[in-house]
XYZ file of C-alpha atoms in Angstrom:
709
model
C 1.974 46.262 -16.325
C 3.827 45.649 -13.115
C 5.081 42.097 -12.810
C 4.379 40.828 -9.303
C 4.613 37.073 -9.611
C 8.016 35.405 -9.550
C 8.117 31.939 -11.040
C 10.591 29.891 -9.022
C 10.670 26.629 -10.919
C 8.745 24.319 -13.213
C 8.604 20.615 -12.400
C 7.041 17.835 -14.447
C 5.305 15.343 -12.212
C 4.797 11.875 -13.650
C 2.682 10.035 -11.126
C 0.546 6.967 -11.501
C -2.957 6.242 -10.334
C -3.123 5.152 -6.661
C 0.554 6.074 -6.393
C 0.735 5.664 -2.642
C -0.801 2.169 -2.612
C -3.802 3.401 -0.555
C -7.271 3.915 -1.982
C -10.472 5.357 -0.597
C -13.301 3.058 0.425
C -15.413 5.729 2.102
C -16.380 8.322 0.996
C -16.042 7.439 -2.690
C -14.443 8.169 -5.051
C -12.181 10.458 -3.002
C -12.233 10.972 0.720
C -10.555 14.341 0.420
C -13.726 15.698 -1.129
C -14.215 17.526 -4.406
C -13.374 21.198 -4.687
C -14.378 21.548 -8.339
C -15.837 19.594 -11.245
C -16.666 20.211 -14.905
C -18.450 18.459 -17.755
C -16.390 17.934 -20.897
C -19.347 16.458 -22.740
C -22.532 14.653 -21.704
C -20.564 11.578 -20.564
C -17.121 12.874 -19.620
C -16.563 14.604 -16.288
C -13.319 15.912 -14.835
C -13.140 16.554 -11.098
C -10.540 17.939 -8.717
C -10.045 16.642 -5.196
C -9.067 19.004 -2.405
C -5.999 16.911 -1.623
C -4.692 16.827 -5.194
C -6.596 14.017 -6.871
C -7.557 14.423 -10.510
C -10.550 12.243 -11.360
C -12.022 11.301 -14.713
C -15.338 9.649 -15.508
C -16.398 8.480 -18.951
C -19.901 7.386 -17.925
C -21.329 10.594 -16.440
C -20.003 9.910 -12.956
C -20.874 6.240 -12.401
C -17.222 5.157 -12.236
C -14.015 7.125 -11.804
C -10.303 6.842 -12.485
C -8.122 8.708 -10.014
C -4.661 10.187 -10.417
C -2.596 12.044 -7.839
C -1.467 15.335 -9.350
C 1.293 15.551 -6.744
C 3.076 13.154 -4.443
C 2.700 14.553 -0.929
C 6.131 14.078 0.635
C 7.241 14.683 4.191
C 4.556 16.470 6.150
C 3.905 19.506 3.965
C 0.421 19.665 2.517
C -1.354 21.882 0.072
C -5.035 22.384 -0.625
C -6.436 22.456 -4.150
C -9.137 25.044 -4.615
C -10.052 25.442 -8.309
C -9.828 23.831 -11.723
C -10.086 25.445 -15.150
C -10.684 23.177 -18.152
C -9.853 24.673 -21.541
C -10.669 21.479 -23.443
C -10.393 17.723 -22.949
C -6.587 17.830 -23.162
C -5.658 21.084 -21.429
C -6.458 21.467 -17.744
C -5.233 23.852 -15.041
C -5.528 23.477 -11.249
C -4.851 26.018 -8.494
C -3.526 25.064 -5.054
C -2.415 26.964 -1.958
C 0.006 25.891 0.765
C -2.078 25.217 3.855
C 0.778 25.951 6.225
C 1.014 29.548 5.051
C -2.463 30.551 3.837
C -2.015 34.219 4.702
C 1.235 34.600 2.759
C -0.531 33.668 -0.492
C 1.852 30.981 -1.721
C 0.033 29.489 -4.701
C 0.928 26.702 -7.093
C -0.447 26.241 -10.565
C -0.613 22.769 -12.100
C -1.001 22.238 -15.811
C -1.749 19.177 -17.931
C -1.730 19.025 -21.714
C -2.572 15.313 -22.026
C -5.972 14.967 -20.308
C -4.540 14.786 -16.809
C -1.968 12.025 -17.203
C 1.061 14.241 -16.546
C 1.210 17.580 -14.767
C 3.657 20.477 -14.706
C 3.985 22.522 -11.538
C 4.685 26.255 -11.427
C 5.741 27.297 -7.948
C 4.624 30.905 -7.699
C 5.661 33.414 -5.060
C 3.163 36.258 -4.835
C 4.633 39.394 -3.332
C 1.285 41.164 -3.511
C -0.243 39.168 -0.638
C -3.407 38.751 -2.679
C -5.862 35.986 -1.943
C -7.337 33.822 -4.704
C -9.989 31.145 -4.871
C -10.795 31.180 -8.559
C -9.053 30.442 -11.824
C -10.202 30.943 -15.395
C -8.254 30.063 -18.548
C -9.843 31.154 -21.824
C -7.302 29.242 -23.923
C -4.093 27.304 -23.345
C -2.072 30.520 -22.915
C -4.386 33.135 -21.426
C -5.696 32.830 -17.905
C -6.809 34.828 -14.889
C -6.464 34.232 -11.164
C -8.692 36.173 -8.783
C -11.018 36.118 -5.780
C -14.739 35.727 -6.314
C -15.929 36.037 -2.705
C -17.100 39.654 -2.561
C -13.836 40.930 -4.021
C -11.546 40.288 -1.107
C -8.787 42.583 -2.318
C -9.875 43.795 -5.755
C -6.950 42.364 -7.744
C -6.952 40.162 -10.845
C -3.818 38.603 -12.327
C -3.316 37.538 -15.897
C -0.971 35.160 -17.716
C -0.400 34.962 -21.463
C 2.170 32.168 -21.425
C 0.189 29.313 -19.943
C 0.855 30.182 -16.297
C 4.633 30.595 -16.387
C 4.428 34.305 -15.485
C 1.672 36.504 -14.108
C 1.016 40.236 -14.113
C -1.366 42.469 -12.242
C -4.168 43.273 -14.661
C -4.727 46.969 -15.345
C -7.689 48.358 -17.295
C -8.101 52.056 -18.123
C -5.342 52.924 -15.679
C -6.718 51.029 -12.679
C -5.638 47.738 -11.132
C -8.482 47.695 -8.587
C -10.673 45.155 -10.346
C -13.242 42.772 -8.988
C -15.495 40.019 -10.334
C -14.628 38.397 -13.661
C -16.724 36.390 -16.122
C -15.625 35.017 -19.502
C -18.516 33.310 -21.330
C -16.209 32.679 -24.302
C -12.592 32.771 -25.344
C -12.754 36.350 -26.583
C -15.621 37.956 -24.674
C -15.200 38.831 -21.025
C -16.556 41.164 -18.343
C -14.897 42.654 -15.256
C -16.325 44.967 -12.620
C -14.247 48.000 -11.705
C -14.283 51.062 -9.471
C -16.635 54.040 -9.866
C -19.501 51.669 -10.678
C -18.063 50.549 -13.993
C -18.163 47.262 -15.880
C -15.449 46.597 -18.449
C -16.016 44.433 -21.526
C -13.603 42.884 -24.026
C -14.423 41.160 -27.296
C -10.823 40.442 -28.297
C -9.543 38.334 -25.380
C -8.495 41.311 -23.273
C -6.477 43.294 -25.796
C -8.943 46.169 -25.539
C -11.642 47.043 -23.022
C -14.664 49.324 -23.174
C -16.561 50.521 -20.101
C -20.242 50.835 -19.267
C -21.834 52.394 -16.214
C -23.366 50.048 -13.688
C -26.924 50.878 -12.630
C -27.884 52.891 -9.580
C -27.809 50.815 -6.398
C -24.632 48.942 -7.221
C -21.277 49.341 -5.544
C -17.656 48.611 -6.310
C -17.933 45.132 -4.813
C -19.926 43.007 -7.200
C -20.179 39.499 -8.588
C -20.887 38.893 -12.221
C -21.992 35.936 -14.323
C -22.531 36.029 -18.089
C -24.334 33.211 -19.866
C -23.163 34.476 -23.246
C -21.872 37.716 -24.750
C -25.237 39.420 -24.254
C -27.017 37.962 -21.228
C -25.536 38.444 -17.792
C -26.204 39.310 -14.165
C -24.559 41.521 -11.554
C -25.028 40.736 -7.852
C -24.477 43.234 -5.073
C -24.624 42.218 -1.389
C -28.402 42.739 -1.502
C -29.673 43.153 -5.100
C -29.469 41.547 -8.544
C -29.315 43.260 -11.951
C -29.597 41.760 -15.437
C -28.450 42.801 -18.896
C -29.503 41.348 -22.269
C -27.349 43.637 -24.405
C -23.856 42.872 -23.219
C -23.713 45.349 -20.341
C -25.007 48.458 -22.077
C -28.136 48.477 -19.910
C -29.090 46.683 -16.694
C -32.507 45.998 -15.148
C -32.997 45.916 -11.394
C -34.637 42.559 -10.631
C -34.968 43.024 -6.880
C -33.365 41.780 -3.691
C -31.360 38.607 -3.055
C -31.416 36.311 0.009
C -28.087 37.765 1.148
C -24.445 38.071 0.176
C -23.622 35.572 -2.559
C -20.379 33.624 -2.703
C -21.213 31.992 -6.019
C -24.011 31.714 -8.545
C -24.825 30.756 -12.140
C -27.643 30.271 -14.638
C -28.575 27.355 -16.898
C -30.570 29.641 -19.201
C -32.134 33.071 -19.097
C -34.466 32.107 -16.262
C -33.271 29.112 -14.225
C -30.322 29.614 -11.956
C -28.777 28.833 -8.574
C -26.955 30.886 -6.002
C -25.156 30.243 -2.747
C -26.278 32.822 -0.155
C -25.131 31.049 3.017
C -27.360 28.284 1.728
C -28.379 27.113 -1.742
C -31.242 28.880 -3.566
C -32.972 28.454 -6.938
C -34.660 30.960 -9.188
C -36.918 30.231 -12.157
C -37.614 33.837 -13.133
C -34.127 35.137 -13.844
C -33.413 36.113 -10.240
C -36.497 38.099 -9.289
C -37.427 35.475 -6.695
C -35.310 32.867 -4.904
C -36.408 29.649 -3.165
C -34.246 27.770 -0.692
C -33.155 24.284 -1.826
C -32.063 21.518 0.541
C -28.646 20.947 -1.035
C -25.267 21.574 0.605
C -23.538 23.249 -2.306
C -21.445 26.293 -3.026
C -20.070 25.938 -6.565
C -22.049 25.441 -9.786
C -20.530 24.400 -13.137
C -22.827 24.362 -16.157
C -22.403 22.440 -19.416
C -25.569 23.592 -21.160
C -29.150 24.632 -20.429
C -29.990 21.290 -18.789
C -26.745 19.747 -17.550
C -24.501 20.820 -14.713
C -22.551 19.899 -11.597
C -22.398 21.220 -8.054
C -19.768 20.671 -5.384
C -20.963 20.733 -1.809
C -19.956 22.065 1.572
C -18.401 18.708 2.535
C -16.858 18.042 -0.879
C -19.822 16.158 -2.325
C -20.489 16.257 -6.050
C -23.924 16.011 -7.695
C -25.185 16.284 -11.267
C -28.385 17.420 -12.940
C -29.748 16.820 -16.416
C -32.933 18.885 -16.013
C -31.646 22.366 -15.201
C -31.213 21.640 -11.528
C -34.723 20.552 -10.595
C -33.331 17.149 -9.628
C -29.824 16.254 -8.506
C -28.066 12.884 -8.376
C -25.175 12.598 -5.934
C -22.088 11.081 -7.542
C -19.973 10.865 -4.395
C -21.122 8.206 -1.954
C -20.648 7.726 1.786
C -22.011 5.066 4.120
C -22.329 7.711 6.859
C -22.823 11.475 6.838
C -19.443 12.914 5.925
C -19.574 14.987 9.110
C -19.255 11.723 11.108
C -15.939 10.320 12.286
C -15.106 6.631 11.916
C -13.343 6.024 15.227
C -12.667 2.272 15.241
C -12.329 -0.415 12.597
C -12.018 -4.210 12.853
C -11.645 -7.053 10.329
C -11.800 -10.806 10.925
C -10.638 -11.806 7.426
C -10.169 -10.256 4.003
C -13.926 -9.828 3.506
C -15.722 -9.250 6.826
C -15.219 -6.001 8.692
C -16.992 -3.532 10.980
C -16.456 0.139 11.767
C -17.801 2.378 14.536
C -18.919 5.796 13.261
C -20.693 7.880 15.883
C -24.140 6.381 16.375
C -23.770 4.121 13.343
C -22.144 0.717 13.028
C -20.898 -0.116 9.528
C -20.385 -3.568 8.071
C -18.734 -4.917 4.925
C -18.711 -8.427 3.483
C -16.444 -7.675 0.510
C -13.327 -6.207 2.065
C -14.669 -2.675 2.273
C -15.769 -2.209 -1.333
C -19.269 -1.589 0.023
C -20.286 -0.567 3.536
C -23.790 -0.882 4.935
C -25.251 0.540 8.126
C -26.195 -2.107 10.691
C -29.482 -1.889 12.617
C -29.434 1.213 14.809
C -29.012 0.683 18.544
C -29.142 4.443 19.230
C -25.762 4.271 20.914
C -22.536 6.160 20.404
C -20.126 3.391 19.469
C -16.691 3.600 21.104
C -15.090 0.391 19.864
C -16.016 -2.773 17.976
C -14.304 -6.161 17.585
C -15.394 -9.479 16.064
C -13.775 -12.876 16.543
C -15.431 -14.404 13.481
C -18.115 -13.544 10.937
C -20.896 -13.955 13.507
C -19.652 -13.158 17.006
C -18.531 -9.737 18.140
C -18.972 -7.018 20.723
C -19.141 -3.267 20.698
C -18.544 -0.924 23.571
C -20.531 2.241 24.104
C -21.868 4.609 26.699
C -24.014 2.533 29.037
C -22.528 -0.906 28.497
C -21.049 -3.604 26.309
C -23.158 -5.326 23.662
C -22.845 -8.814 22.142
C -23.942 -10.084 18.741
C -23.973 -13.687 17.539
C -25.743 -12.766 14.274
C -22.983 -10.886 12.453
C -24.216 -7.599 13.882
C -27.857 -7.876 12.877
C -28.993 -8.124 16.514
C -27.354 -6.950 19.737
C -27.911 -7.662 23.416
C -26.433 -5.752 26.320
C -24.276 -8.060 28.441
C -23.305 -5.725 31.279
C -25.511 -4.977 34.264
C -27.360 -1.775 35.206
C -24.579 -0.830 37.625
C -22.510 0.150 34.578
C -25.164 2.307 32.881
C -23.228 5.487 33.685
C -19.952 4.226 32.206
C -18.534 4.857 28.762
C -16.795 1.654 27.659
C -13.883 1.776 25.203
C -10.607 0.155 24.155
C -11.540 -3.502 23.775
C -8.645 -5.986 23.905
C -9.289 -9.505 22.619
C -6.790 -12.235 23.496
C -8.714 -15.380 22.559
C -12.219 -16.236 21.334
C -13.452 -16.463 24.927
C -11.299 -13.939 26.835
C -11.649 -10.179 26.347
C -10.891 -7.076 28.395
C -12.364 -3.568 28.268
C -11.838 -0.225 30.036
C -14.864 1.679 31.306
C -14.888 5.341 32.358
C -17.456 6.669 34.831
C -18.875 9.836 33.305
C -19.188 12.086 36.354
C -15.807 11.284 37.966
C -13.737 10.027 34.960
C -12.636 7.118 37.162
C -11.942 3.925 35.214
C -12.542 0.228 35.740
C -11.584 -2.970 33.889
C -14.233 -5.482 32.851
C -13.357 -9.019 31.788
C -15.164 -11.876 30.061
C -14.006 -15.494 29.885
C -16.962 -16.863 27.923
C -16.826 -14.946 24.669
C -18.648 -11.862 25.861
C -21.788 -13.501 27.262
C -20.988 -12.242 30.759
C -18.674 -9.527 32.038
C -17.357 -8.978 35.537
C -15.139 -6.415 37.169
C -11.419 -7.192 37.192
C -8.802 -5.754 39.486
C -7.586 -2.354 38.250
C -4.187 -0.878 39.170
C -5.302 2.735 38.652
C -8.463 4.801 38.636
C -7.519 6.682 35.482
C -6.478 4.206 32.802
C -6.008 5.234 29.174
C -5.385 2.085 27.122
C -5.209 -1.680 27.444
C -3.405 -4.429 25.491
C -3.473 -8.157 26.303
C -1.319 -10.647 24.408
C -2.964 -13.767 25.865
C -5.534 -14.645 28.508
C -3.131 -13.842 31.331
C -0.563 -11.315 30.079
C -1.621 -7.730 29.631
C -0.568 -4.096 29.908
C -2.425 -0.882 30.789
C -1.328 2.748 30.532
C -2.094 5.863 32.530
C -0.466 9.269 32.837
C 1.742 7.887 35.592
C 3.172 4.943 33.683
C 2.499 1.348 32.594
C 1.288 -1.648 34.588
C 1.626 -5.317 33.648
C -0.236 -8.445 34.746
C 0.680 -12.094 34.169
C -2.375 -13.628 35.883
C -5.324 -12.152 34.013
C -5.517 -8.934 36.005
C -5.487 -10.355 39.533
C -2.194 -8.578 40.245
C -0.384 -5.730 38.526
C 3.245 -4.579 38.586
C 4.401 -1.062 37.706
C 6.849 -1.282 34.790
C 7.670 2.391 34.347
C 6.564 5.656 35.911
C 7.014 7.504 32.614
C 3.673 8.787 31.296
C 2.140 6.682 28.507
C -1.031 6.842 26.430
C -1.647 4.384 23.572
C -0.034 0.926 23.905
C 0.295 -2.001 21.489
C 1.886 -5.445 21.985
C 2.250 -8.190 19.379
C 3.442 -10.803 21.873
C 4.348 -11.011 25.549
C 7.803 -9.529 24.915
C 7.528 -6.993 22.092
C 5.441 -3.873 22.380
C 5.330 -0.102 21.871
C 3.672 2.842 23.556
C 3.046 6.418 22.432
C 3.342 9.580 24.420
C 3.840 13.245 23.543
C 4.902 12.667 19.935
C 7.367 9.888 20.779
C 7.398 6.087 20.461
C 8.951 3.773 23.069
C 9.659 0.073 22.533
C 10.358 -2.985 24.648
C 11.589 -6.430 23.578
C 11.675 -7.962 27.063
C 8.083 -7.740 28.204
C 8.348 -4.210 29.542
C 11.390 -4.611 31.781
C 12.999 -1.870 29.698
C 11.548 0.662 27.266
C 13.674 2.726 24.891
C 12.672 5.682 22.761
C 12.879 4.625 19.119
C 11.120 7.496 17.332
C 10.559 11.209 17.849
C 7.774 12.677 15.743
C 8.644 16.278 16.576
C 5.524 18.425 16.277
C 3.395 15.478 15.196
C 0.508 14.233 17.301
C 0.602 10.417 17.233
C -2.816 8.740 17.280
C -2.374 5.032 16.687
C 0.361 2.433 16.064
C -0.228 -1.179 15.027
C 2.044 -3.934 13.721
C 1.627 -6.928 11.443
C 4.752 -8.524 12.910
C 7.848 -7.534 14.855
C 9.164 -5.393 11.989
C 6.278 -4.040 9.910
C 3.830 -1.530 11.310
C 1.820 1.608 10.551
C 1.544 4.885 12.455
C -1.244 7.489 12.258
C -0.318 11.075 13.019
C -1.195 14.691 12.278
C 0.416 18.089 12.713
C -0.899 21.647 12.982
C -2.597 21.397 9.602
C -4.885 18.638 10.984
C -4.197 16.552 7.883
C -3.910 12.860 8.687
C -0.613 11.130 7.938
C 0.048 7.431 7.474
C 3.646 6.405 8.192
C 5.150 2.946 7.882
C 8.064 1.168 9.519
C 9.810 -1.981 8.345
C 12.430 -2.103 11.099
C 10.277 -2.411 14.202
C 9.774 1.314 14.734
C 13.356 2.528 14.479
C 12.528 4.559 11.370
C 9.263 5.562 9.719
C 8.733 6.700 6.177
C 5.840 8.692 4.856
C 3.187 6.437 3.316
C 0.127 8.542 2.520
C -2.036 11.318 3.878
C -5.713 12.204 4.101
C -7.584 15.483 4.333
C -8.611 14.834 7.946
C -7.299 13.195 11.103
C -7.002 9.407 11.183
C -7.794 7.423 14.332
C -7.564 3.633 14.011
C -5.850 0.831 12.075
C -6.988 -2.713 11.239
C -4.085 -4.958 10.206
C -4.857 -8.245 8.496
C -1.312 -8.984 7.288
C 1.744 -7.197 5.881
C -0.132 -6.186 2.753
C -3.772 -5.710 3.719
C -4.486 -2.821 6.073
C -7.377 -0.411 6.690
C -7.340 2.976 8.430
C -10.237 5.228 9.428
C -10.825 8.731 10.731
C -12.716 12.000 10.491
C -15.306 12.873 7.830
C -16.265 9.232 7.302
C -12.753 8.326 6.160
C -11.896 4.676 5.443
C -8.789 3.835 3.379
C -7.328 0.471 2.394
C -4.084 -0.871 0.995
C -3.446 -4.318 -0.470
C 0.254 -3.646 -1.037
C 1.142 -2.542 2.482
C 1.138 1.000 1.154
C 4.578 0.552 -0.356
C 4.233 1.704 -3.937
C 6.485 4.494 -5.124
C 9.389 6.423 -3.661
C 9.966 7.137 0.030
C 12.629 9.143 1.792
C 13.925 6.821 4.503
C 16.575 9.157 5.920
C 17.152 12.912 5.839
C 20.761 12.547 7.023
C 23.250 14.003 4.561
C 25.152 11.211 2.714
C 28.789 11.834 1.840
C 28.381 10.744 -1.796
C 25.977 9.537 -4.486
C 25.292 5.835 -4.135
C 23.055 3.298 -5.862
C 22.602 0.079 -3.910
C 21.907 -3.385 -5.286
C 18.192 -4.048 -5.355
C 16.831 -6.485 -2.793
C 15.665 -9.128 -2.996
C 17.461 -10.167 -6.159
C 16.339 -12.308 -7.938
C 12.787 -11.169 -7.157
C 9.117 -11.806 -7.971
C 7.470 -9.374 -8.440
C 8.545 -6.747 -5.829
C 12.025 -5.430 -5.124
C 13.434 -2.389 -3.323
C 15.847 0.031 -4.996
C 17.755 2.255 -2.542
C 19.893 5.257 -3.463
C 21.559 8.184 -1.664
C 21.851 11.844 -2.686
C 24.428 14.146 -1.032
C 22.719 17.257 -2.451
C 19.430 18.516 -3.855
C 19.269 17.469 -7.489
C 17.025 16.367 -10.334
C 16.827 12.558 -10.381
C 15.935 9.998 -13.004
C 15.493 6.320 -12.128
C 14.625 4.101 -15.085
C 14.458 0.372 -15.840
C 15.627 -1.119 -19.156
C 15.454 -4.567 -20.733
C 18.380 -6.447 -22.342
C 17.852 -4.600 -25.646
C 18.172 -1.226 -23.929
C 14.491 -0.381 -24.204
C 13.022 1.624 -21.322
C 10.313 -0.464 -19.640
C 9.650 1.673 -16.547
C 10.146 5.315 -15.598
C 10.252 5.223 -11.801
C 11.508 8.675 -10.791
C 11.680 11.883 -12.804
C 11.735 14.783 -10.352
C 13.820 17.020 -8.151
C 14.640 15.461 -4.763
C 16.255 16.856 -1.658
C 19.420 15.355 -0.172
C 18.915 12.101 1.720
C 18.419 8.377 1.356
C 15.504 7.029 -0.699
C 13.822 3.717 -1.373
C 11.704 2.879 -4.387
C 9.342 -0.093 -4.106
C 9.436 -1.522 -7.612
C 6.589 -3.763 -8.741
C 7.341 -5.784 -11.889
C 4.101 -7.748 -12.045
C 3.465 -6.559 -15.628
C 6.926 -7.544 -16.913
C 8.028 -10.998 -18.111
C 10.830 -12.949 -16.461
C 14.311 -11.893 -17.492
C 17.348 -9.729 -16.857
C 16.793 -5.998 -16.422
C 18.958 -2.972 -15.679
C 18.063 -0.023 -13.481
C 19.858 3.285 -13.909
C 20.150 6.217 -11.494
C 20.996 9.471 -13.234
C 21.501 12.970 -11.791
C 23.180 16.140 -13.060
C 26.593 14.871 -11.922
C 26.207 11.120 -11.340
C 25.141 8.047 -13.254
C 25.226 4.362 -12.338
C 23.553 1.202 -13.639
C 22.979 -2.149 -11.918
C 21.505 -5.473 -12.995
C 18.513 -7.257 -11.510
C 16.778 -10.533 -12.300
C 13.017 -11.090 -12.383
C 12.028 -14.756 -11.942
C 8.362 -15.723 -12.178
């Protein structure tokens, strides 16, 4: 067989759960959505997240443990598309680079210890084939192929656990289509000239049977066992009960199927641009109100489906009832545009025409009473009093969001109000945009939102507003930035450089975003200097906990949301985490506790400031290897370890106690040249003297650190 896959390297990834320090609060358990799931037994479920999360449940999906298969570094992303579970210990996952989907760059991930550690095989396909499915029949033998109407008619096989792949050839042909292996040894593949090929010895030998009249070369196949199976054409379904020797025409289907399966000889489901159920082996199909496209079956009663938006649901009665295991406070098609917290427990979020509330720090979100408005922004000053802005006016609540009253007059009914800025419990500002002309105004309240009146506006087309106290504020527009020091009565133009989003932490220090760049002032806007260039990134939001520590939301052409963090006031940013959709707003409580929100109902939280793990803090080429002294030192319990690499190399960073025993394995991977920082958390270690060692192929150095609790 012609070898067409070139294995470039194998890398063992040892990552920990919640590696990035961020965790999903909505949707749960993973905001990236599920792309695949499988029962191991009646209680144990493995699931794969589209953004590389491996999830395990030991109670049939009630609770989950999450592990990142990969650490997403820089701005490259990859999408996971399929999982194949051989047994409880051996799992394979297939991913594709989202930046180059048409060049068919695929990566295979393999775990032999129930998902705790993963090996990566970077595979370069020179065949330009497209895959969305993966099937391993044992720990060595697997197949990668396309199951959506046989996109290119190629199937690839490995016999060494994914290290090398070959184009599968049967009876002299490599034009092969749908594949189904109901067991380790028995498998079926559709081929050209209306043939179906069958093996009973794990692919060593194949025999062929003729497909029935009315089929084509582009089929889908599903076998329940070695005898009972179905073939789907774009319009008809055929069944065999003797292992493919004979097929019976059961009739027409609702359309072209992109996936289907059967619990038993009669009850099955198929995705025909919508989910359908049959109870008579496929002769008739009934539409079912479930957004699903992939079905994984454990036995005749128990199975899982993954949905169009990454939902996951289970059944224990052959699919007649489904229980959703992934939860969201809003439809996952909604965006969460704004988020606000008053303390560590109470928070609110604006999500389309829904207002969400939490009283336990975001662990649970509930929908507040519907006001039938599209929420633009929401802010609370305490647990009871807050306002939201929307099309048609500004609304006030003094009952923690249970009741709302409009506090702007009818003259503003044609305005969309957004970008609330709160300076004190009684003084707030808000921008309103007139719908027909896009002209903007500024409204102001000095009595805690009970009444609002028009304030002087320096421009008709404002974009953002930020007040640091009752009198000092800044507004942006495409022509520059204005500042007021008397509550908006008068405005002075600070700069004529275009600006969009603006954020000040006091009357002197602030930042604004425009066209992928960040500008900063430390003298109240007299001067702004560019401090960061995001290149091709689109920058959405920037907020700070203090003059040094802040978080930036961005995305690039892949539309994956990035969270970046700075600890030097915006001079440098390091990658913090990413989500499967764009992120829009940040709520900062302190240096450690932060929430972000965005598309597809996304809400994420960190209680560590998002600083767990390794971060590249500079891509500049160092002139030598260097391991710096950890800081702070002594420490309790967090300390930073910084090192420099003058070349791409495999790196180990370990921590040892006084007896030389390894107590922490921090880094064990190949890194590119640059400067790195590891945020070491020693909360599980006792007080004492420890040593940390950096080791590469050509360098080794050890330093001492002291943990004092």
